[in-house]
């Protein structure tokens, strides 16, 4: 088959004309080429600037946050309603006092490789259809970067991140690059396929907290989430696989509530906290030692109040489809050595005759293992309403600590 040269050239130029060209956006003035400006309600004399993709700018744009000729009075920037955005956070020497940036209703968002990344103090991402890769140092604090020639150093560094209705592919190692002095981190209705090793590391100011809710999380590699702060809340999520220490940190309050987890590997949750709440979860497979790194710990120096400290481990109303030997036990020895309330009630295991034998409260566990025997006795106590649904057989020999003469097949 032969194609005339003229026809080939026509086809080439036709494709080029029909393919949307990528446009680099620059600010000229308000109410022109997609930009609008309003007086900021936060600071007098400042302006909140909004950019929206239009027929003039096209739907495929490049945006250089610190080099788009923003006015010196800018307070915030909102960029929305675009099909594809390539974003550069490379620093510049200009003083542009942008305090927060919002990206909303974006089809595809991609970060261009920065020489030196500079994030504003607060960033908000809402309704982002796809972020295929979140690369290393996407979210970094410029004051921590050693070599930053020609970069303006702001008074306030990145300290708050919010994600709502965002779809990630892979979050690479170091994407949230050892962030400190954070005030808030929020994930709501986020989907992510993979969070790589040491991808997210954050330390919060006193009173600062992190939350992950109503999200779908795929594979979390070791040390994927590292948080130090007053609170970490993980609620109402579906999680595929938690690797060893994939949830790691030191917090005042740790909440892991109403989640569905397909696989919980050994030491998957490695958290030091004063108050731990693991409630109303559905665990499909729990490996041995999954909770053994959940321990009592302090975030701040207790000073003279050490004698009044009280630690809480609240583990109730969880459903286990399959659990291995030692799969449900926290760092019980550490809890025994401090003033603590260990509450283990109304949990349900789908048990087999072969895997339930380790729960026997009357088994001699050996020298210095009375604390483990006490823990198993607490689990078996009928008043704590823990249930074991045996399938396919009824197993006897696991006895209630209060009624030694009666075999209890439904209470462990």
Coordinates of C-alpha atoms in Angstrom, one line a residue, residues 29-285:
X29 CA -4.5 41.0 34.7
X30 CA -7.7 40.2 36.4
X31 CA -10.7 39.1 34.4
X32 CA -8.5 38.1 31.5
X33 CA -7.7 34.6 30.1
X34 CA -9.3 32.7 32.9
X35 CA -8.1 34.7 35.8
X36 CA -10.4 36.4 38.3
X37 CA -9.5 38.4 41.5
X38 CA -11.4 39.2 44.7
X39 CA -10.4 41.0 47.9
X40 CA -9.2 38.4 50.4
X41 CA -11.4 38.2 53.5
X42 CA -8.3 37.0 55.5
X43 CA -5.9 39.9 55.0
X44 CA -6.8 43.5 54.1
X45 CA -5.2 44.7 50.9
X46 CA -4.6 41.1 49.6
X47 CA -6.3 39.2 46.8
X48 CA -7.6 35.7 46.3
X49 CA -6.9 34.8 42.6
X50 CA -8.7 32.1 40.7
X51 CA -7.8 30.5 37.4
X52 CA -10.2 28.4 35.3
X53 CA -9.4 26.7 32.0
X54 CA -11.3 28.3 29.2
X55 CA -11.6 28.0 25.4
X56 CA -8.8 30.5 25.1
X57 CA -6.4 28.7 27.4
X58 CA -7.4 25.2 26.5
X59 CA -7.8 22.2 28.9
X60 CA -4.1 21.0 28.8
X61 CA -1.9 23.5 30.7
X62 CA 1.4 23.9 32.4
X63 CA 1.5 26.0 35.6
X64 CA 4.6 27.3 37.3
X65 CA 3.4 28.3 40.7
X66 CA 6.3 30.7 41.5
X67 CA 6.7 32.0 38.0
X68 CA 3.3 32.9 36.5
X69 CA 3.7 36.7 37.0
X70 CA 1.4 36.8 40.1
X71 CA 0.7 40.2 41.5
X72 CA 2.5 41.1 44.7
X73 CA -0.8 41.3 46.6
X74 CA -1.7 37.7 46.1
X75 CA -3.0 35.8 49.2
X76 CA -4.2 32.6 47.6
X77 CA -4.6 30.8 44.3
X78 CA -7.4 28.4 43.2
X79 CA -6.9 26.5 40.0
X80 CA -9.9 24.5 38.8
X81 CA -11.9 22.9 36.0
X82 CA -9.0 21.7 33.8
X83 CA -8.6 18.4 32.1
X84 CA -4.8 18.1 32.5
X85 CA -2.4 20.1 34.6
X86 CA 1.4 19.9 34.7
X87 CA 2.5 21.6 37.9
X88 CA 5.9 23.0 38.7
X89 CA 6.8 23.9 42.3
X90 CA 10.4 25.0 41.4
X91 CA 11.4 27.9 43.7
X92 CA 12.2 31.4 42.5
X93 CA 13.8 34.5 43.9
X94 CA 10.6 36.5 43.8
X95 CA 8.6 37.2 47.0
X96 CA 5.1 36.0 46.2
X97 CA 3.2 35.8 49.5
X98 CA 0.9 32.9 48.5
X99 CA -0.5 31.4 51.7
X100 CA -2.6 28.6 50.3
X101 CA -3.3 26.9 47.0
X102 CA -6.3 24.8 46.0
X103 CA -6.5 22.5 43.0
X104 CA -10.1 21.5 42.3
X105 CA -11.9 19.5 39.6
X106 CA -8.8 18.4 37.7
X107 CA -8.8 15.4 35.4
X108 CA -5.1 14.6 35.5
X109 CA -2.5 16.3 37.7
X110 CA 1.2 15.7 37.2
X111 CA 4.3 17.3 38.9
X112 CA 7.1 18.5 36.8
X113 CA 10.6 17.7 38.2
X114 CA 11.7 20.6 40.4
X115 CA 15.2 21.8 40.8
X116 CA 14.3 23.0 44.4
X117 CA 10.7 22.4 45.5
X118 CA 8.9 25.2 47.2
X119 CA 5.4 24.5 48.6
X120 CA 3.1 27.2 50.1
X121 CA 2.1 26.9 53.7
X122 CA -1.2 25.2 52.9
X123 CA -2.2 23.0 49.9
X124 CA -5.7 21.6 49.1
X125 CA -6.5 19.0 46.5
X126 CA -10.2 18.3 45.8
X127 CA -11.9 16.2 43.1
X128 CA -8.7 15.1 41.3
X129 CA -9.5 12.2 38.9
X130 CA -5.9 10.9 38.6
X131 CA -2.5 11.5 40.0
X132 CA -0.5 8.6 38.5
X133 CA 2.7 9.1 40.4
X134 CA 3.5 11.3 43.3
X135 CA 7.3 11.6 43.1
X136 CA 9.9 12.0 45.7
X137 CA 10.1 15.5 47.4
X138 CA 6.7 16.5 46.0
X139 CA 5.9 17.9 49.4
X140 CA 9.0 19.3 51.0
X141 CA 9.9 22.2 53.2
X142 CA 12.3 24.6 51.5
X143 CA 14.0 25.7 54.7
X144 CA 15.2 22.1 55.2
X145 CA 16.8 21.8 51.7
X146 CA 20.5 22.3 52.0
X147 CA 21.3 23.7 48.5
X148 CA 18.8 26.3 47.3
X149 CA 20.6 29.0 45.3
X150 CA 18.5 32.0 44.3
X151 CA 15.4 30.8 46.2
X152 CA 13.4 33.2 48.3
X153 CA 12.9 31.8 51.8
X154 CA 9.3 32.5 53.1
X155 CA 8.4 33.3 56.6
X156 CA 6.1 30.3 56.8
X157 CA 6.9 26.9 55.3
X158 CA 4.5 24.1 54.3
X159 CA 2.4 23.0 57.4
X160 CA -1.0 21.8 56.2
X161 CA -2.2 19.4 53.5
X162 CA -5.8 18.4 52.6
X163 CA -6.9 15.8 50.1
X164 CA -10.6 15.1 49.2
X165 CA -11.8 12.9 46.5
X166 CA -8.4 12.2 45.0
X167 CA -7.2 9.1 43.0
X168 CA -3.5 8.2 43.3
X169 CA -1.6 5.5 41.5
X170 CA 1.7 5.2 43.4
X171 CA 3.1 7.4 46.1
X172 CA 6.8 7.1 45.9
X173 CA 9.4 7.0 48.7
X174 CA 10.0 10.4 50.2
X175 CA 7.0 12.0 48.5
X176 CA 6.0 13.6 51.8
X177 CA 9.6 14.4 52.7
X178 CA 10.2 14.4 56.4
X179 CA 7.8 17.2 57.1
X180 CA 7.9 18.9 60.5
X181 CA 5.8 21.5 62.4
X182 CA 2.7 20.3 60.6
X183 CA -0.6 21.6 61.9
X184 CA -3.0 19.4 59.9
X185 CA -3.0 16.4 57.5
X186 CA -6.3 15.2 56.1
X187 CA -7.2 12.4 53.6
X188 CA -10.9 12.0 52.8
X189 CA -12.3 9.7 50.1
X190 CA -8.8 9.0 48.7
X191 CA -7.9 6.0 46.5
X192 CA -4.3 4.9 46.2
X193 CA -2.9 1.7 44.7
X194 CA 0.5 1.7 46.4
X195 CA 2.2 3.7 49.1
X196 CA 6.0 2.9 48.9
X197 CA 8.5 2.5 51.6
X198 CA 8.9 5.7 53.8
X199 CA 6.6 7.6 51.5
X200 CA 4.9 9.7 54.2
X201 CA 6.8 11.1 57.2
X202 CA 5.4 13.9 59.2
X203 CA 5.8 15.4 62.6
X204 CA 3.1 17.7 64.0
X205 CA 3.2 20.7 66.3
X206 CA 1.5 20.3 69.7
X207 CA -2.2 20.0 68.9
X208 CA -1.6 18.9 65.3
X209 CA -3.3 15.8 64.0
X210 CA -3.6 13.5 61.0
X211 CA -6.6 11.7 59.7
X212 CA -7.3 9.2 56.9
X213 CA -11.0 8.4 56.4
X214 CA -13.5 6.9 53.9
X215 CA -10.6 5.9 51.6
X216 CA -9.4 2.9 49.6
X217 CA -5.8 2.0 50.3
X218 CA -4.0 -0.7 48.3
X219 CA -0.5 -2.0 49.4
X220 CA 1.3 -0.1 52.2
X221 CA 5.0 -1.0 52.2
X222 CA 7.1 -1.0 55.4
X223 CA 7.2 2.5 57.1
X224 CA 4.8 3.8 54.5
X225 CA 3.0 6.1 57.1
X226 CA 5.1 7.7 59.8
X227 CA 3.4 10.1 62.1
X228 CA 4.4 11.9 65.3
X229 CA 1.7 14.1 66.8
X230 CA -1.2 14.5 69.2
X231 CA -3.5 12.3 67.2
X232 CA -3.8 9.9 64.3
X233 CA -7.2 8.7 63.2
X234 CA -7.7 6.0 60.5
X235 CA -11.5 5.4 60.1
X236 CA -13.9 3.9 57.6
X237 CA -11.3 2.7 55.1
X238 CA -10.8 -0.4 52.9
X239 CA -7.2 -1.5 53.1
X240 CA -5.7 -4.3 51.0
X241 CA -2.3 -5.1 52.6
X242 CA -0.5 -3.7 55.6
X243 CA 3.2 -4.6 55.6
X244 CA 5.4 -4.7 58.8
X245 CA 5.5 -1.2 60.4
X246 CA 3.5 0.3 57.5
X247 CA 1.6 2.3 60.1
X248 CA 4.2 3.7 62.4
X249 CA 4.5 6.5 64.9
X250 CA 4.2 8.1 68.3
X251 CA 0.9 9.8 69.1
X252 CA -1.2 10.8 72.0
X253 CA -4.4 9.2 70.6
X254 CA -4.4 6.5 68.0
X255 CA -7.7 5.5 66.5
X256 CA -8.1 2.6 64.1
X257 CA -11.9 2.3 63.7
X258 CA -14.4 0.7 61.3
X259 CA -11.9 -0.4 58.7
X260 CA -11.8 -3.5 56.5
X261 CA -8.4 -5.0 56.1
X262 CA -7.6 -7.9 53.8
X263 CA -4.2 -8.8 55.2
X264 CA -2.4 -7.6 58.3
X265 CA 1.2 -8.7 58.4
X266 CA 3.3 -9.2 61.5
X267 CA 4.0 -5.9 63.3
X268 CA 1.8 -4.1 60.7
X269 CA 0.8 -1.5 63.2
X270 CA 3.8 -0.2 65.2
X271 CA 2.5 2.6 67.4
X272 CA 3.4 4.1 70.7
X273 CA 0.5 5.9 72.2
X274 CA -1.1 6.9 75.5
X275 CA -4.6 6.0 74.3
X276 CA -5.2 3.3 71.6
X277 CA -8.6 2.5 70.2
X278 CA -9.0 -0.4 67.8
X279 CA -12.7 -0.9 67.3
X280 CA -15.3 -2.2 64.9
X281 CA -12.9 -3.4 62.3
X282 CA -13.2 -6.4 59.9
X283 CA -9.9 -8.2 59.6
X284 CA -9.8 -11.0 56.9
X285 CA -6.4 -12.4 57.6

